[in-house]
Amino acid sequence: MSIVVTGATGPLGRLIISSLLDRGVPAGQIVALGRNIDRLAELAGRGVVTQRADYDDPASLQAAFAGADKLMFVSGSEVGKRVVQHGNVVTAAKEAGIGLIVYTSIANAETSSLVLAAEHKATEQLIRDSGVPHVFLRNSWYLENYTAQLPTYRQHGVAGAAGDGRVSAATRADYAEAAAAVLTAEGPAGTVYELGGAPFTMTELAAEISRQTGAEVSYVDLPVDKYTELLVAAGLPEGYAAVLADGDRGLAQGELEVGDDLAKLLGRTPTTLAEAIRAAL
């Protein structure tokens, strides 16, 4: 069995490969792909096969997928370009005779109104239309989205446009372990997993930071446009700020809250918000 993992230079792809190795998949049966082969050197040192591949370069994808049984398709990061790029991946996978595509999508992709969801929904349809057996891993937000901002939260508090909405955030490591579980199982193709941890509100996030740090941290809820302006004032590009604010809008409407599929795949409780904050402090 040969498993190709795209996006292996990124945090999630790298963690998926580590999880596959932890599950006993021989390193020589894992192919790690990335645009910059030098950034795959550490994986090569562990015996993983490494190869350059670029979502914008169909020929590189065709060469990388040749002879592979399964494709761990980690979605691209270039918002606005992903439908074309992902189409290249799907076409190359079909031409290579890949037996299973496992794709990292977004929570509630079919019904979500998030700006970020549109490209994922389109990619899911491309995969369905290809006829290649597939599994969709619809990941909610990363807990790291919040723990990375702990210094800012402690100094300025938590701000957003999420209202009382709850987000089923989980760690990258937990999402990666779930992906490895799917790749190494004999479960039926066509399964859709809605993945995330125990849901929490931004008010609960602020309260947990306060509890663990002793600082008085509160949540300030803003209209979406005002939150966008705040992010721009903090130095974010306007387009990126708008996408983040739109994410909070969707969060407020429950679009990032999911059930317990992640716990079922892991066979344990996912890392909690409290545990993630404790580890990051």
CSV table of C-alpha atoms in Angstrom, one decimal:
chain,number,residue,atom,x,y,z
A,1,MET,CA,0.0,0.0,0.0
A,2,SER,CA,1.3,3.4,-1.0
A,3,ILE,CA,-0.1,6.6,0.5
A,4,VAL,CA,0.6,9.9,-1.1
A,5,VAL,CA,0.3,13.0,1.2
A,6,THR,CA,0.0,16.4,-0.4
A,7,GLY,CA,0.9,19.6,1.5
A,8,ALA,CA,3.6,17.8,3.4
A,9,THR,CA,5.6,20.9,4.0
A,10,GLY,CA,2.6,22.4,6.0
A,11,PRO,CA,1.8,21.7,9.6
A,12,LEU,CA,-1.2,19.4,9.0
A,13,GLY,CA,0.4,17.4,6.2
A,14,ARG,CA,3.5,16.8,8.3
A,15,LEU,CA,1.4,15.7,11.3
A,16,ILE,CA,-0.6,13.3,9.2
A,17,ILE,CA,2.6,11.7,8.1
A,18,SER,CA,3.8,11.4,11.7
A,19,SER,CA,0.5,9.8,12.6
A,20,LEU,CA,0.8,7.3,9.8
A,21,LEU,CA,4.2,6.4,11.0
A,22,ASP,CA,2.9,6.0,14.6
A,23,ARG,CA,0.3,3.6,13.3
A,24,GLY,CA,2.9,1.4,11.8
A,25,VAL,CA,2.8,2.4,8.2
A,26,PRO,CA,6.3,1.7,6.8
A,27,ALA,CA,8.0,5.0,5.9
A,28,GLY,CA,8.9,3.7,2.4
A,29,GLN,CA,5.1,3.3,1.7
A,30,ILE,CA,4.5,7.0,2.4
A,31,VAL,CA,5.1,9.7,-0.3
A,32,ALA,CA,5.4,13.2,1.0
A,33,LEU,CA,4.7,15.9,-1.5
A,34,GLY,CA,5.5,19.7,-1.5
A,35,ARG,CA,6.6,22.5,-3.7
A,36,ASN,CA,9.9,22.9,-1.9
A,37,ILE,CA,11.7,19.6,-1.7
A,38,ASP,CA,14.3,21.1,0.7
A,39,ARG,CA,11.5,21.5,3.3
A,40,LEU,CA,10.9,17.8,3.2
A,41,ALA,CA,14.4,16.9,4.2
A,42,GLU,CA,13.4,15.9,7.8
A,43,LEU,CA,10.8,13.5,6.5
A,44,ALA,CA,13.3,12.0,4.1
A,45,GLY,CA,15.6,11.5,7.0
A,46,ARG,CA,12.9,9.3,8.6
A,47,GLY,CA,12.7,7.2,5.5
A,48,VAL,CA,9.7,8.8,3.9
A,49,VAL,CA,9.7,9.1,0.1
A,50,THR,CA,9.7,12.7,-0.8
A,51,GLN,CA,8.9,14.3,-4.2
A,52,ARG,CA,8.2,17.7,-5.5
A,53,ALA,CA,4.7,18.5,-6.6
A,54,ASP,CA,2.8,21.7,-7.2
A,55,TYR,CA,-1.0,22.1,-7.5
A,56,ASP,CA,-0.3,24.5,-10.4
A,57,ASP,CA,1.8,21.9,-12.3
A,58,PRO,CA,-0.3,19.0,-13.5
A,59,ALA,CA,2.7,17.1,-14.8
A,60,SER,CA,4.3,17.1,-11.4
A,61,LEU,CA,1.1,15.7,-9.8
A,62,GLN,CA,0.8,13.0,-12.4
A,63,ALA,CA,4.4,11.9,-11.8
A,64,ALA,CA,3.9,12.0,-8.0
A,65,PHE,CA,0.7,10.0,-8.0
A,66,ALA,CA,2.0,7.2,-10.3
A,67,GLY,CA,1.5,3.8,-8.7
A,68,ALA,CA,-0.1,5.2,-5.5
A,69,ASP,CA,-3.0,3.4,-3.8
A,70,LYS,CA,-4.4,6.2,-1.7
A,71,LEU,CA,-4.2,10.0,-1.8
A,72,MET,CA,-4.3,12.2,1.3
A,73,PHE,CA,-5.4,15.4,-0.3
A,74,VAL,CA,-4.7,18.3,2.0
A,75,SER,CA,-6.5,21.3,0.6
A,76,GLY,CA,-4.4,24.2,-0.8
A,77,SER,CA,-3.9,27.5,1.0
A,78,GLU,CA,-4.3,29.9,-1.9
A,79,VAL,CA,-7.8,31.2,-1.4
A,80,GLY,CA,-9.3,32.1,-4.8
A,81,LYS,CA,-7.1,29.7,-6.7
A,82,ARG,CA,-8.1,26.5,-5.1
A,83,VAL,CA,-10.9,25.3,-7.5
A,84,VAL,CA,-8.5,25.2,-10.5
A,85,GLN,CA,-5.6,23.9,-8.4
A,86,HIS,CA,-7.8,21.2,-6.8
A,87,GLY,CA,-9.1,20.3,-10.2
A,88,ASN,CA,-5.6,19.5,-11.3
A,89,VAL,CA,-5.1,17.2,-8.3
A,90,VAL,CA,-8.4,15.4,-8.9
A,91,THR,CA,-7.7,14.9,-12.6
A,92,ALA,CA,-4.2,13.6,-11.9
A,93,ALA,CA,-5.5,11.2,-9.2
A,94,LYS,CA,-8.1,9.8,-11.6
A,95,GLU,CA,-5.6,9.4,-14.4
A,96,ALA,CA,-3.1,7.7,-12.0
A,97,GLY,CA,-5.8,5.2,-10.9
A,98,ILE,CA,-5.7,6.2,-7.3
A,99,GLY,CA,-8.0,4.0,-5.3
A,100,LEU,CA,-9.1,6.4,-2.6
A,101,ILE,CA,-9.0,10.2,-2.2
A,102,VAL,CA,-9.2,11.5,1.4
A,103,TYR,CA,-9.9,15.2,1.2
A,104,THR,CA,-9.6,17.8,4.0
A,105,SER,CA,-12.7,20.0,3.6
A,106,ILE,CA,-14.5,22.4,5.9
A,107,ALA,CA,-17.3,21.9,8.5
A,108,ASN,CA,-20.8,21.6,7.0
A,109,ALA,CA,-19.4,22.3,3.5
A,110,GLU,CA,-22.6,21.6,1.7
A,111,THR,CA,-24.7,24.1,3.6
A,112,SER,CA,-22.2,26.6,4.9
A,113,SER,CA,-22.4,30.2,3.8
A,114,LEU,CA,-18.8,31.0,4.8
A,115,VAL,CA,-16.7,32.5,2.1
A,116,LEU,CA,-14.1,29.9,2.7
A,117,ALA,CA,-16.6,27.1,2.2
A,118,ALA,CA,-17.3,27.8,-1.5
A,119,GLU,CA,-14.1,26.3,-2.8
A,120,HIS,CA,-14.3,23.3,-0.6
A,121,LYS,CA,-17.9,22.6,-1.7
A,122,ALA,CA,-16.8,22.9,-5.3
A,123,THR,CA,-13.8,20.6,-4.7
A,124,GLU,CA,-16.0,18.0,-3.1
A,125,GLN,CA,-18.2,18.1,-6.2
A,126,LEU,CA,-15.1,17.7,-8.5
A,127,ILE,CA,-14.1,14.6,-6.5
A,128,ARG,CA,-17.6,13.1,-6.7
A,129,ASP,CA,-17.8,13.8,-10.4
A,130,SER,CA,-14.4,12.1,-10.9
A,131,GLY,CA,-15.8,8.7,-9.9
A,132,VAL,CA,-12.8,8.0,-7.6
A,133,PRO,CA,-13.7,6.5,-4.3
A,134,HIS,CA,-13.4,9.2,-1.6
A,135,VAL,CA,-13.8,10.2,2.0
A,136,PHE,CA,-14.4,13.8,3.1
A,137,LEU,CA,-12.9,15.1,6.4
A,138,ARG,CA,-14.8,18.3,7.1
A,139,ASN,CA,-12.6,20.0,9.7
A,140,SER,CA,-13.8,22.8,11.9
A,141,TRP,CA,-11.4,25.5,13.1
A,142,TYR,CA,-8.0,24.7,14.7
A,143,LEU,CA,-7.6,25.3,18.4
A,144,GLU,CA,-4.3,26.8,17.5
A,145,ASN,CA,-6.2,29.7,15.9
A,146,TYR,CA,-7.0,30.8,19.4
A,147,THR,CA,-4.0,29.6,21.5
A,148,ALA,CA,-1.6,31.4,19.1
A,149,GLN,CA,-3.2,34.6,20.2
A,150,LEU,CA,-3.0,34.2,23.9
A,151,PRO,CA,-0.5,37.0,24.5
A,152,THR,CA,-2.8,39.4,22.6
A,153,TYR,CA,-5.9,38.1,24.5
A,154,ARG,CA,-4.2,38.6,27.8
A,155,GLN,CA,-3.2,42.2,26.9
A,156,HIS,CA,-6.3,43.3,25.0
A,157,GLY,CA,-9.0,40.8,25.6
A,158,VAL,CA,-10.9,38.7,23.0
A,159,ALA,CA,-12.7,40.5,20.2
A,160,GLY,CA,-14.8,39.1,17.4
A,161,ALA,CA,-18.1,38.9,15.7
A,162,ALA,CA,-19.1,35.5,16.8
A,163,GLY,CA,-21.9,36.4,19.2
A,164,ASP,CA,-23.0,33.4,21.3
A,165,GLY,CA,-22.1,30.9,18.5
A,166,ARG,CA,-20.1,27.8,19.4
A,167,VAL,CA,-17.1,26.5,17.5
A,168,SER,CA,-16.1,22.9,17.6
A,169,ALA,CA,-12.3,23.6,17.4
A,170,ALA,CA,-9.7,20.9,17.7
A,171,THR,CA,-6.0,20.7,17.5
A,172,ARG,CA,-4.1,20.0,14.2
A,173,ALA,CA,-2.7,16.9,15.8
A,174,ASP,CA,-6.1,15.5,16.5
A,175,TYR,CA,-7.3,16.2,12.9
A,176,ALA,CA,-4.1,14.6,11.7
A,177,GLU,CA,-4.6,11.5,13.8
A,178,ALA,CA,-8.2,11.2,12.5
A,179,ALA,CA,-6.9,11.4,8.9
A,180,ALA,CA,-4.4,8.7,9.6
A,181,ALA,CA,-7.1,6.5,11.1
A,182,VAL,CA,-9.2,6.8,7.9
A,183,LEU,CA,-6.2,6.2,5.7
A,184,THR,CA,-5.3,3.0,7.5
A,185,ALA,CA,-8.8,1.6,7.9
A,186,GLU,CA,-11.0,-0.5,5.6
A,187,GLY,CA,-14.0,1.7,6.0
A,188,PRO,CA,-16.5,2.4,3.2
A,189,ALA,CA,-15.7,5.0,0.6
A,190,GLY,CA,-18.2,7.9,0.3
A,191,THR,CA,-18.2,8.6,4.1
A,192,VAL,CA,-18.3,12.2,5.2
A,193,TYR,CA,-17.0,13.0,8.6
A,194,GLU,CA,-17.8,16.3,10.3
A,195,LEU,CA,-14.8,16.8,12.6
A,196,GLY,CA,-14.2,19.0,15.6
A,197,GLY,CA,-13.8,19.0,19.4
A,198,ALA,CA,-16.1,20.0,22.2
A,199,PRO,CA,-17.8,23.3,21.2
A,200,PHE,CA,-17.3,26.6,23.0
A,201,THR,CA,-18.2,30.2,22.7
A,202,MET,CA,-15.8,33.2,22.6
A,203,THR,CA,-17.1,34.2,26.0
A,204,GLU,CA,-16.2,30.7,27.3
A,205,LEU,CA,-12.8,31.1,25.6
A,206,ALA,CA,-12.2,34.4,27.5
A,207,ALA,CA,-13.3,32.9,30.8
A,208,GLU,CA,-11.0,29.9,30.4
A,209,ILE,CA,-8.0,32.2,29.7
A,210,SER,CA,-8.9,34.2,32.8
A,211,ARG,CA,-9.2,31.1,34.9
A,212,GLN,CA,-5.8,29.7,33.8
A,213,THR,CA,-3.8,33.0,33.8
A,214,GLY,CA,-5.4,35.0,36.6
A,215,ALA,CA,-5.8,37.9,34.2
A,216,GLU,CA,-9.2,39.5,33.6
A,217,VAL,CA,-10.0,38.6,30.0
A,218,SER,CA,-13.4,39.4,28.5
A,219,TYR,CA,-15.0,39.0,25.1
A,220,VAL,CA,-16.2,42.0,23.2
A,221,ASP,CA,-18.7,41.3,20.4
A,222,LEU,CA,-18.6,43.6,17.4
A,223,PRO,CA,-20.6,43.9,14.1
A,224,VAL,CA,-18.8,42.1,11.3
A,225,ASP,CA,-17.8,45.3,9.6
A,226,LYS,CA,-16.4,46.8,12.8
A,227,TYR,CA,-14.5,43.6,13.5
A,228,THR,CA,-13.0,43.7,10.0
A,229,GLU,CA,-11.9,47.3,10.6
A,230,LEU,CA,-10.3,46.2,13.9
A,231,LEU,CA,-8.3,43.5,12.2
A,232,VAL,CA,-7.2,45.9,9.5
A,233,ALA,CA,-6.1,48.4,12.1
A,234,ALA,CA,-4.1,45.5,13.7
A,235,GLY,CA,-2.1,45.1,10.5
A,236,LEU,CA,-4.0,42.4,8.6
A,237,PRO,CA,-4.6,42.9,4.8
A,238,GLU,CA,-8.2,43.9,4.2
A,239,GLY,CA,-9.1,40.9,2.2
A,240,TYR,CA,-7.8,38.5,4.8
A,241,ALA,CA,-9.4,40.5,7.6
A,242,ALA,CA,-12.8,40.2,5.8
A,243,VAL,CA,-12.4,36.4,5.5
A,244,LEU,CA,-11.7,36.1,9.2
A,245,ALA,CA,-14.6,38.3,10.1
A,246,ASP,CA,-16.8,36.3,7.8
A,247,GLY,CA,-15.7,33.2,9.7
A,248,ASP,CA,-17.0,34.7,12.9
A,249,ARG,CA,-20.2,35.5,11.2
A,250,GLY,CA,-20.6,31.9,10.2
A,251,LEU,CA,-19.6,30.8,13.7
A,252,ALA,CA,-22.4,33.0,15.2
A,253,GLN,CA,-24.8,31.1,13.0
A,254,GLY,CA,-23.6,27.7,14.1
A,255,GLU,CA,-21.8,26.8,10.9
A,256,LEU,CA,-18.6,25.7,12.7
A,257,GLU,CA,-20.3,23.5,15.3
A,258,VAL,CA,-20.3,19.7,14.6
A,259,GLY,CA,-21.0,16.4,16.4
A,260,ASP,CA,-18.7,13.7,17.8
A,261,ASP,CA,-17.2,12.1,14.6
A,262,LEU,CA,-13.7,13.2,15.7
A,263,ALA,CA,-14.0,11.4,19.0
A,264,LYS,CA,-15.2,8.3,17.2
A,265,LEU,CA,-12.3,8.2,14.8
A,266,LEU,CA,-9.8,8.9,17.6
A,267,GLY,CA,-11.3,6.4,20.0
A,268,ARG,CA,-10.9,9.0,22.7
A,269,THR,CA,-12.0,12.5,23.7
A,270,PRO,CA,-10.3,15.2,21.5
A,271,THR,CA,-8.0,17.7,23.2
A,272,THR,CA,-10.1,20.2,25.0
A,273,LEU,CA,-9.9,24.0,25.0
A,274,ALA,CA,-8.6,24.0,28.6
A,275,GLU,CA,-5.9,21.4,27.7
A,276,ALA,CA,-4.8,23.4,24.7
A,277,ILE,CA,-4.6,26.7,26.6
A,278,ARG,CA,-2.6,25.0,29.4
A,279,ALA,CA,-0.2,23.5,26.8
A,280,ALA,CA,0.3,26.9,25.2
A,281,LEU,CA,1.0,28.9,28.3
